Short mmCIF file of C-alpha atoms in Angstrom, two decimals:
data_model
loop_
_atom_site.label_atom_id
_atom_site.label_comp_id
_atom_site.label_asym_id
_atom_site.label_seq_id
_atom_site.Cartn_x
_atom_site.Cartn_y
_atom_site.Cartn_z
CA MET A 1 -25.58 -26.99 18.56
CA ILE A 2 -22.00 -26.82 19.66
CA LEU A 3 -22.57 -25.19 23.03
CA GLY A 4 -25.43 -24.64 25.40
CA GLY A 5 -27.90 -27.28 24.27
CA SER A 6 -31.30 -25.63 24.67
CA THR A 7 -30.09 -22.45 26.36
CA PRO A 8 -30.93 -19.17 24.64
CA PHE A 9 -27.23 -18.38 24.21
CA GLY A 10 -26.34 -21.66 22.48
CA ALA A 11 -26.79 -20.34 18.95
CA LYS A 12 -24.84 -17.17 19.67
CA ALA A 13 -21.99 -19.15 21.18
CA SER A 14 -21.90 -21.43 18.13
CA ILE A 15 -21.72 -18.46 15.77
CA ILE A 16 -18.99 -16.83 17.85
CA LEU A 17 -16.93 -20.04 17.88
CA VAL A 18 -17.22 -20.45 14.11
CA PHE A 19 -16.26 -16.79 13.61
CA LEU A 20 -13.22 -17.14 15.89
CA ALA A 21 -12.14 -20.31 14.09
CA VAL A 22 -12.35 -18.58 10.71
CA VAL A 23 -10.40 -15.57 12.02
CA ALA A 24 -7.78 -17.84 13.60
CA PHE A 25 -7.34 -19.52 10.20
CA LEU A 26 -7.27 -16.37 8.06
CA VAL A 27 -4.98 -14.13 10.14
CA PRO A 28 -1.88 -16.33 9.72
CA LEU A 29 -2.61 -16.65 6.00
CA PHE A 30 -2.77 -12.87 5.71
CA VAL A 31 0.50 -12.44 7.61
CA ILE A 32 2.27 -15.09 5.54
CA GLY A 33 0.89 -13.64 2.31
CA ARG A 34 1.92 -10.14 3.29
CA ARG A 35 5.51 -11.01 4.20
CA PRO A 36 6.99 -11.27 0.66
CA SER A 37 5.71 -7.82 -0.25
CA LEU A 38 7.29 -6.38 2.90
CA LYS A 39 10.62 -7.98 2.03
CA ALA A 40 10.42 -6.60 -1.50
CA ARG A 41 9.73 -3.13 -0.13
CA PHE A 42 12.57 -3.03 2.37
CA PHE A 43 15.24 -4.81 0.35
CA ALA A 44 14.59 -3.50 -3.16
CA PRO A 45 17.65 -1.55 -4.36
CA ASN A 46 15.77 1.47 -5.72
CA LEU A 47 13.22 1.96 -2.93
CA CYS A 48 13.50 4.14 0.14
CA ARG A 49 13.81 1.90 3.19
CA CYS A 50 11.73 4.30 5.26
CA CYS A 51 8.68 5.03 3.07
CA GLY A 52 9.05 2.75 0.02
CA TYR A 53 9.29 5.62 -2.48
CA ASP A 54 10.79 4.64 -5.85
CA LEU A 55 14.22 6.33 -6.04
CA THR A 56 15.01 5.34 -9.64
CA GLY A 57 16.72 8.31 -11.28
CA ASN A 58 17.22 10.17 -8.00
CA CYS A 59 20.77 11.54 -7.90
CA THR A 60 20.51 13.60 -4.71
CA GLY A 61 20.93 10.80 -2.17
CA THR A 62 17.85 12.02 -0.30
CA CYS A 63 14.33 10.64 -0.58
CA PRO A 64 12.07 13.42 -1.90
CA GLU A 65 9.05 11.88 -0.16
CA CYS A 66 10.28 11.62 3.44
CA GLY A 67 13.73 13.26 3.45
CA THR A 68 15.63 10.14 4.52
CA GLN A 69 19.28 9.94 3.48
CA VAL A 70 19.56 6.91 1.22
CA GLY A 71 23.34 6.57 1.30
CA ALA A 72 24.59 6.08 -2.24
CA PRO A 73 22.41 7.83 -4.81
CA ALA A 74 20.09 5.52 -6.70
CA LEU A 75 21.25 6.02 -10.25
CA ALA A 76 19.16 4.94 -13.21
CA THR A 77 20.63 1.98 -15.06
#
């Protein structure tokens, strides 16, 4: 046992410590793995920066999903 020796809470403490170690390892991996998709969403030329809606072919200059002004209209190429 990691903690507690023969105390009744030793097994529970061991399980909690293993769980916390796994979470501490996986959370940064999730954040790092998620970051490229966030960059792609906010810096893609044909996506609304507010909601991520695809503005390809939109000539109005306004996102039809959220109403955000997108500056120059996203013209289809």
